[in-house]
CSV table of C-alpha atoms and ligand atoms in Angstrom, one decimal:
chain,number,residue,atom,x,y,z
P,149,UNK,CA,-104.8,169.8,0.1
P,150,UNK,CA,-107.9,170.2,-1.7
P,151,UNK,CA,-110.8,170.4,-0.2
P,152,UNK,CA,-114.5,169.4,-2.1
P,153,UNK,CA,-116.5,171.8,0.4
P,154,UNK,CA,-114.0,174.7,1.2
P,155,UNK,CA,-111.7,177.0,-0.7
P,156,UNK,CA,-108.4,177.6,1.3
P,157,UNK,CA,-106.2,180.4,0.3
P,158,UNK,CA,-103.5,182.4,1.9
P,159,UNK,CA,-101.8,185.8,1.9
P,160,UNK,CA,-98.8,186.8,4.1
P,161,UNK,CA,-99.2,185.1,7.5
P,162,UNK,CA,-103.2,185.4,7.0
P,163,UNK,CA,-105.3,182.3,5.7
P,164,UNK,CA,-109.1,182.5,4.4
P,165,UNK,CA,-111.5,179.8,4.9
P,166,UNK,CA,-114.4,180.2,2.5
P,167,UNK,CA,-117.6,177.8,3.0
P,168,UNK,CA,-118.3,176.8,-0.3
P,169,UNK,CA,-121.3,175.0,-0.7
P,170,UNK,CA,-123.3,177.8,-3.0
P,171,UNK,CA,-126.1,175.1,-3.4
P,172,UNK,CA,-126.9,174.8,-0.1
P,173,UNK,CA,-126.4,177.9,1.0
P,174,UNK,CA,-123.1,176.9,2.9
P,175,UNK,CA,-125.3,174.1,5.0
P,176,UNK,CA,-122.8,172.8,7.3
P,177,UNK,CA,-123.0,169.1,6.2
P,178,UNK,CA,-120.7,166.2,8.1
P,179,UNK,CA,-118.2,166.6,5.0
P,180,UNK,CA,-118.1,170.4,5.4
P,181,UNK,CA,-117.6,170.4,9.2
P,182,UNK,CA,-115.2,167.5,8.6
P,183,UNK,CA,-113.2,169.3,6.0
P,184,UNK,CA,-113.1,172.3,8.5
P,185,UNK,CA,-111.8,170.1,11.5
P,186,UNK,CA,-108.9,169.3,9.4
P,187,UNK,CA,-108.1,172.4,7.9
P,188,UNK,CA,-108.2,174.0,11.1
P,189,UNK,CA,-105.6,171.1,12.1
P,190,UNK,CA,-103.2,172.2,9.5
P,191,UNK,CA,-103.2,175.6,10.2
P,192,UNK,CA,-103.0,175.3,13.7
P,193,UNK,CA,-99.1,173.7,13.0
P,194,UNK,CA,-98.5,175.6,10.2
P,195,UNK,CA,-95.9,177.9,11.3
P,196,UNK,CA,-96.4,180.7,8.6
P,197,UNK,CA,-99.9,181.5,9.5
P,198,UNK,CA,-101.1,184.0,12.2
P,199,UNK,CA,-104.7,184.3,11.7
P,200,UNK,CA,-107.6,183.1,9.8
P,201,UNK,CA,-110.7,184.3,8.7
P,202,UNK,CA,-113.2,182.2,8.4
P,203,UNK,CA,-116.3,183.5,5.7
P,204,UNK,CA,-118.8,182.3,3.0
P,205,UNK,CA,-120.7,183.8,0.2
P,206,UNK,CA,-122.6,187.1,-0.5
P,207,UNK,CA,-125.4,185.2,0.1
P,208,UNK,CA,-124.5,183.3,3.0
P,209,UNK,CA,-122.0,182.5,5.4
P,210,UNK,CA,-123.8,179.6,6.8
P,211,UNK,CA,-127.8,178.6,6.4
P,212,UNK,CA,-127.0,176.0,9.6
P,213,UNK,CA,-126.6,173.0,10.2
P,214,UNK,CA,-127.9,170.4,6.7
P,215,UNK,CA,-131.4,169.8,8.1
P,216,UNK,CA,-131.9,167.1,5.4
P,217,UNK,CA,-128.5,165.4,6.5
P,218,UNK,CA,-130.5,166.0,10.2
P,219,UNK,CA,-133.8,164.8,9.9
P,220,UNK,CA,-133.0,161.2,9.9
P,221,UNK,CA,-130.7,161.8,13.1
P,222,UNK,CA,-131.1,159.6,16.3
P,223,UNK,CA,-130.5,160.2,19.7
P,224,UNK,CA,-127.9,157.2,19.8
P,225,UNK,CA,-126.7,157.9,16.8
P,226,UNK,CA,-125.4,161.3,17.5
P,227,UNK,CA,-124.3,160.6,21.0
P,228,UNK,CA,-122.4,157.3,19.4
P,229,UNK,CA,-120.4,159.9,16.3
P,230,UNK,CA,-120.8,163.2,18.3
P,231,UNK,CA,-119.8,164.8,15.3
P,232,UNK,CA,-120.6,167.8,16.6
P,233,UNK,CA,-118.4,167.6,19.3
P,234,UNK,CA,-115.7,166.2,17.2
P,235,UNK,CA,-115.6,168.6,14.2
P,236,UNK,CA,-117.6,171.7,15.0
P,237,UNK,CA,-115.8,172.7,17.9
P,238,UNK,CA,-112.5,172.6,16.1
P,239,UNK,CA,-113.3,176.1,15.6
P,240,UNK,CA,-113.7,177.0,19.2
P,241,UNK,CA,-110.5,174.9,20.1
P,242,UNK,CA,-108.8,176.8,17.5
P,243,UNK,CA,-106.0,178.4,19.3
P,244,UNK,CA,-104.8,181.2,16.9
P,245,UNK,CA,-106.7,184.2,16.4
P,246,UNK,CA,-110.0,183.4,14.3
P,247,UNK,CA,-112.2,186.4,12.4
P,248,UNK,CA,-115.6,185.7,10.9
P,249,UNK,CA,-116.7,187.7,8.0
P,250,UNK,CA,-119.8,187.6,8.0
P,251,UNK,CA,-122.1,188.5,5.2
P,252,UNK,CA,-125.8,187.0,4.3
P,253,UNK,CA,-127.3,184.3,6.1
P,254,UNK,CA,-125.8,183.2,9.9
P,255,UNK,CA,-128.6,181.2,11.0
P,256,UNK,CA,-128.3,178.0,13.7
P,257,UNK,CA,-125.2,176.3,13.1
P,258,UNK,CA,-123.8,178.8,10.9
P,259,UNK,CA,-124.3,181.6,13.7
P,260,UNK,CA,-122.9,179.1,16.3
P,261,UNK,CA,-120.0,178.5,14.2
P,262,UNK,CA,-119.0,182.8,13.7
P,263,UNK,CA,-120.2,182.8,17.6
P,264,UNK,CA,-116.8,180.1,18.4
P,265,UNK,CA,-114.6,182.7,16.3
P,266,UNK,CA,-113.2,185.3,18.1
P,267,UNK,CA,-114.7,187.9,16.9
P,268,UNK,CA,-117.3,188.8,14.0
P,269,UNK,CA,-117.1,191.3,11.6
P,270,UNK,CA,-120.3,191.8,9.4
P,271,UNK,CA,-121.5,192.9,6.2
P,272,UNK,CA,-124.6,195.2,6.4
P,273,UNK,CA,-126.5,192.6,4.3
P,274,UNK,CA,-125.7,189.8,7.6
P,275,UNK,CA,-129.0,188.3,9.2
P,276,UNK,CA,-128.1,186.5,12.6
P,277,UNK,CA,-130.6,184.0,13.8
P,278,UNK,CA,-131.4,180.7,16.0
P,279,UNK,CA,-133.8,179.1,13.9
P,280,UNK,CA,-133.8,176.2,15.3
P,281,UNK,CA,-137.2,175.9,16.9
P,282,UNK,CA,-138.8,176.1,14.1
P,283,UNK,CA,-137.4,173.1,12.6
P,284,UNK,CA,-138.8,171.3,16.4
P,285,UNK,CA,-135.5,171.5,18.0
P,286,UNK,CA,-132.9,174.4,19.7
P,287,UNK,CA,-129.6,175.6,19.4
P,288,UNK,CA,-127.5,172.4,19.8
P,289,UNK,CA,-123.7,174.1,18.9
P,290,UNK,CA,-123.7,176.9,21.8
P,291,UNK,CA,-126.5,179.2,21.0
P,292,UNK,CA,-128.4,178.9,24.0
P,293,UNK,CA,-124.5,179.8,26.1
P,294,UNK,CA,-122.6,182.0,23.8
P,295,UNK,CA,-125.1,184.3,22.3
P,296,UNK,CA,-126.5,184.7,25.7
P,297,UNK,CA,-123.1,185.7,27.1
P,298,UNK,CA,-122.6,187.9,23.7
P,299,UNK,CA,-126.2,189.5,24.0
P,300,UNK,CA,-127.5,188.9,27.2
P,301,UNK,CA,-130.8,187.0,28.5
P,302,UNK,CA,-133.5,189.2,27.0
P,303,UNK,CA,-131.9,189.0,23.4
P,304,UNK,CA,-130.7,185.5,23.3
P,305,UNK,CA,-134.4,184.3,25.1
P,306,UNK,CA,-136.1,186.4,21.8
P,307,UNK,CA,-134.0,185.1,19.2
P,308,UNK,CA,-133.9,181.4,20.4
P,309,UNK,CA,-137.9,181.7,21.4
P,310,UNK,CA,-139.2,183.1,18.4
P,311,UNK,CA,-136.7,182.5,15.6
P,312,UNK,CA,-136.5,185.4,14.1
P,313,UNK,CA,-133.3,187.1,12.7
P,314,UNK,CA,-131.4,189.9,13.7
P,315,UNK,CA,-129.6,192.2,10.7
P,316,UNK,CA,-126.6,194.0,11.0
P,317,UNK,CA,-127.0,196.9,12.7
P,318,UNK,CA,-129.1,195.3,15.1
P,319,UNK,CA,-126.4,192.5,15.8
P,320,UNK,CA,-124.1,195.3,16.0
P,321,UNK,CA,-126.0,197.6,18.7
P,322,UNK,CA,-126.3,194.7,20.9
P,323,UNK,CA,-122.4,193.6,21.4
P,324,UNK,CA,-122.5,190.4,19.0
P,325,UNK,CA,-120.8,191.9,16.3
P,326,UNK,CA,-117.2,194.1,16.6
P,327,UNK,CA,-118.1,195.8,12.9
P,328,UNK,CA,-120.4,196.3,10.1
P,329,UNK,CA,-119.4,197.6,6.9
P,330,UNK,CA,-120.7,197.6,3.2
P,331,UNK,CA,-120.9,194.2,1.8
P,332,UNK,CA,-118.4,195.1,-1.1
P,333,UNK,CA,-115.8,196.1,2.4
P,334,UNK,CA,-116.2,193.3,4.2
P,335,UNK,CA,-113.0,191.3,2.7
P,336,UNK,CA,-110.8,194.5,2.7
P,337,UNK,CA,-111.5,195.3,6.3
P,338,UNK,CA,-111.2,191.5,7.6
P,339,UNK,CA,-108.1,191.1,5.7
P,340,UNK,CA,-106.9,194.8,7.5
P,341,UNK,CA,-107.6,192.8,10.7
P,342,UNK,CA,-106.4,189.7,10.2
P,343,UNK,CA,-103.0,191.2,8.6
P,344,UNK,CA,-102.3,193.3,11.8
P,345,UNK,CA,-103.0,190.7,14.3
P,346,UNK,CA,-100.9,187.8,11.8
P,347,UNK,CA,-97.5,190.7,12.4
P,348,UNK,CA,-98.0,191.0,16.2
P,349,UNK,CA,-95.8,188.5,18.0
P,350,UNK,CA,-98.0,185.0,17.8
P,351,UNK,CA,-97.2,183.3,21.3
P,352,UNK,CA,-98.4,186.9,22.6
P,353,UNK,CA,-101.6,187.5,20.1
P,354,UNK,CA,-102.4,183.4,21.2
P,355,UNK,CA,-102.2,184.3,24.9
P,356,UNK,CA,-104.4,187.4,24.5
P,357,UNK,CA,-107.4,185.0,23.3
P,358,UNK,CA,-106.8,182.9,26.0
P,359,UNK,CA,-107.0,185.7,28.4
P,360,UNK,CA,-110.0,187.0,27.0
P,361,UNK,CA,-111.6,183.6,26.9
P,362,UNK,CA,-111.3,183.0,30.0
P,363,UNK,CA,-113.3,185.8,31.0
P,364,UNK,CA,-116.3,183.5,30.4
P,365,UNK,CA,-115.3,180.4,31.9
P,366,UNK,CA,-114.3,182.2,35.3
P,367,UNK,CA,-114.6,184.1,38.5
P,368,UNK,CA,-113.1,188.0,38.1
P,369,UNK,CA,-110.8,187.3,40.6
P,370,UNK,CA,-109.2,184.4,39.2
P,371,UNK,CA,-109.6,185.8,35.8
P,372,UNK,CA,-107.8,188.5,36.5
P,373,UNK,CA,-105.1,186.3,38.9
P,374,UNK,CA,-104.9,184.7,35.1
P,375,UNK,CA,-103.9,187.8,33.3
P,376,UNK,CA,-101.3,189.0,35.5
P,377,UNK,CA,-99.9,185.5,35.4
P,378,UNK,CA,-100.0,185.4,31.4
P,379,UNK,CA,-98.6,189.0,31.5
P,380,UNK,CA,-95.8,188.3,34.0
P,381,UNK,CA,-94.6,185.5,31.9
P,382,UNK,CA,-94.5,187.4,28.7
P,383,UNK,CA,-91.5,189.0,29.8
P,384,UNK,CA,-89.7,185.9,29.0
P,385,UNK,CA,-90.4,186.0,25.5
P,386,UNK,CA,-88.3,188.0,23.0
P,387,UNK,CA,-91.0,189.6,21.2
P,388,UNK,CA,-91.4,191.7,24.6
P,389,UNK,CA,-87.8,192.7,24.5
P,390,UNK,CA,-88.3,193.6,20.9
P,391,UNK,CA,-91.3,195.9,21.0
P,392,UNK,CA,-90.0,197.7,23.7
P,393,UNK,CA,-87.2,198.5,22.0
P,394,UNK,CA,-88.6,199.3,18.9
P,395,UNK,CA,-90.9,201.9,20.4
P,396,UNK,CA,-87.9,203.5,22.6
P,397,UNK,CA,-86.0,203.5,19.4
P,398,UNK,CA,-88.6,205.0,17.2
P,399,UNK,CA,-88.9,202.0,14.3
P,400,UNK,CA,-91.5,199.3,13.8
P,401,UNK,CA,-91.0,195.9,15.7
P,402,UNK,CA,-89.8,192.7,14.0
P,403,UNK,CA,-91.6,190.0,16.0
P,404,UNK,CA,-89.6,186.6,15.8
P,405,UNK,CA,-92.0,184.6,17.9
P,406,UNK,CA,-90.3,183.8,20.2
B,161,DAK,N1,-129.9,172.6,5.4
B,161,DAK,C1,-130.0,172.1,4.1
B,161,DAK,N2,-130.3,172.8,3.0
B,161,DAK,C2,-130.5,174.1,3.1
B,161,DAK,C3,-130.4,174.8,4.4
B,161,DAK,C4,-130.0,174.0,5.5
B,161,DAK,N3,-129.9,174.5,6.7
B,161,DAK,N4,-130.7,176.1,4.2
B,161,DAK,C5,-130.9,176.2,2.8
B,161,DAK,N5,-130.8,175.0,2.2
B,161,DAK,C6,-130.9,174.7,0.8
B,161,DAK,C7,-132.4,174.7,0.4
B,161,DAK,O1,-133.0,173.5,0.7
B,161,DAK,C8,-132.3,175.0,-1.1
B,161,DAK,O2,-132.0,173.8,-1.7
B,161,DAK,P1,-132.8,173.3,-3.1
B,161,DAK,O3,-134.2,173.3,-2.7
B,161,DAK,O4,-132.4,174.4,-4.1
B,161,DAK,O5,-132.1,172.0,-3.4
B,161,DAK,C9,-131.1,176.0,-1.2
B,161,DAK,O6,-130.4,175.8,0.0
B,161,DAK,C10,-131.5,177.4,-1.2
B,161,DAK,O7,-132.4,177.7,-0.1
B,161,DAK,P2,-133.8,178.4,-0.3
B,161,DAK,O8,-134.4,178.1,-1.6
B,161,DAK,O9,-134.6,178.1,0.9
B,161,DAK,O10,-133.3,179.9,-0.3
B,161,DAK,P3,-134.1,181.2,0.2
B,161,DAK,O11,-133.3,182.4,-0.3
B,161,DAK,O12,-135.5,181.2,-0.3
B,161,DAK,O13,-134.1,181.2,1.8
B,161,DAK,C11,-133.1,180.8,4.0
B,161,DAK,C12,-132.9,181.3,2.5
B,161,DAK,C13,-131.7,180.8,4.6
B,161,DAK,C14,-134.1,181.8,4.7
B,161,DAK,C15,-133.8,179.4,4.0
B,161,DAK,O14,-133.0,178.5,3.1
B,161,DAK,C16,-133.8,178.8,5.3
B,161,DAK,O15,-134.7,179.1,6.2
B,161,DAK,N6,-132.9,177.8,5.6
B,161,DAK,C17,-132.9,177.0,6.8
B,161,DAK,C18,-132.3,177.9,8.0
B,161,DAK,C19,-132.4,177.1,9.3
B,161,DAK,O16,-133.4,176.7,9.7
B,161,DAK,N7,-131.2,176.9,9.8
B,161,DAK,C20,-131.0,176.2,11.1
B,161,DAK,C21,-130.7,174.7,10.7
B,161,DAK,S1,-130.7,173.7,12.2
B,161,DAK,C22,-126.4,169.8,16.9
B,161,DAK,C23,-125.8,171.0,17.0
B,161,DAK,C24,-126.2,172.0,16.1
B,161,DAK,C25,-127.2,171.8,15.2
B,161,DAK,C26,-127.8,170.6,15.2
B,161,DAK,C27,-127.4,169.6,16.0
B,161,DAK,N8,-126.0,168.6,17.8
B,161,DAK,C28,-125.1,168.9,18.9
B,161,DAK,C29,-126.5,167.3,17.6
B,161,DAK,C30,-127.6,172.9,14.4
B,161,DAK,C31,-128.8,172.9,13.8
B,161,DAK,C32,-129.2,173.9,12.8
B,161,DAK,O17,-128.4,174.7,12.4
């Protein structure tokens, strides 16, 4: 399927989502988001495909939500469409692993958006921010909860206060990003990523983010009642029979998903 907003492409069991709106600087418009909801869809049933990445230009990854497509917005007309519940959490639903490489701009929407992937891997040219006050509003896609969970309260309080952006390494020393490399790295070492987790077994990699999600939707205890459950349970799959054996017997597994 094409797409007029995104370039979809994909190598062994990993598929890249590039944001390609250069104009706009990747402005996540209602077609973008849309076109991302349904891509998403696709790949979610597509059998062949073990993890995504999820990354824009040089320049940016996202510059936020399309303040011009926003500035006529009404309170009934967004609650009426929720388009941002409809489309933009498709990437937090997402249910296979999720990477976002992360170079240039990540500001309000577009940091909200890496924030709902599972994990972030950045270029050292990344700026992370929560514009949004200064446009009159705040953080309307889960920057007020998940960079506070990612960051903390003092962090999250000073970028969604003041506005200002955080770069790389900065982002890095405060837990919201897992890596920073050189700009010109970025691809190589999300691909690296996204190729090992894409040949672990997939009901097993799925189940892992869910385990780790729910680390921030619950208590400890039942957290961890959650894991043991999920861990239990994996002994029903073949893909635990299969990498135990392979390591007893010295060779590399050959996960069948099942
Ligand atoms: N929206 C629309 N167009 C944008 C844009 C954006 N967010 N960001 C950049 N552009 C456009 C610019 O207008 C410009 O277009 P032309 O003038 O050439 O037509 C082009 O991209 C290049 O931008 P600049 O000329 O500004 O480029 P610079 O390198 O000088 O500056 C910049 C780059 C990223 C610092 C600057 O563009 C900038 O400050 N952009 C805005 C960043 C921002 O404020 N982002 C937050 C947007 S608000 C909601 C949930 C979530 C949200 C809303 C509602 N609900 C649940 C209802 C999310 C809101 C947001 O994200």
């Amino acid at each position: 399927m094409a797409y007029n907003t995104l370039e979809v492409t994909k190598e062994g069991g990993v598929c890249i989502i590039k944001l390609n709106r250069p104009k706009a600087l990747n402005a996540l418009c209602n077609e973008l988001t849309m076109e991302l909801a349904q891509a998403l869809a696709k790949l979610e049933a597509d059998d062949k495909i073990g993890c995504v990445i999820l990354t824009g230009s040089e320049k940016a990854f996202a510059a936020g939500a399309d303040i011009k497509e926003l500035q006529e917005g009404t309170f009934l007309g967004m609650y009426e469409h929720d388009v941002f519940g409809l489309y933009w959490e498709a990437v937090a639903r997402f249910r296979k692993p999720i990477i976002a490489a992360v170079a240039g701009y990540a500001l309000g929407g577009g940091c909200e958006i890496a924030m709902m992937c599972d994990f972030i891997i950045a270029a050292d040219n990344a700026k992370f921010g929560q514009p949004e006050i200064n446009l009159g509003v705040m953080p309307g896609a889960g920057g007020t909860q998940r960079l506070t969970r990612a960051v903390g309260k003092a962090k999250a309080m000073d970028m969604c206060l003041t506005g200002r952006m955080m770069k790389a390494p900065e982002a890095h020393a405060c837990g919201l990003v897992s890596r920073v490399v050189a700009l010109d790295e970025l691809m190589e070492t999300a691909m690296d990523a996204a190729g090992k987790i894409a040949h672990q077994s997939r009901p097993i990699a799925m189940m892992t983010k869910e385990a780790v999600n729910t680390a921030f939707e619950t208590t400890l205890t039942q957290g961890i009642h959650f894991e043991r459950r999920l861990f239990q349970s994996m002994f029903s799959t073949e893909d635990q029979k299969e990498g135990m054996a392979a390591f007893a017997e010295k060779r590399t597994p050959h996960f069948t998903h099942k």
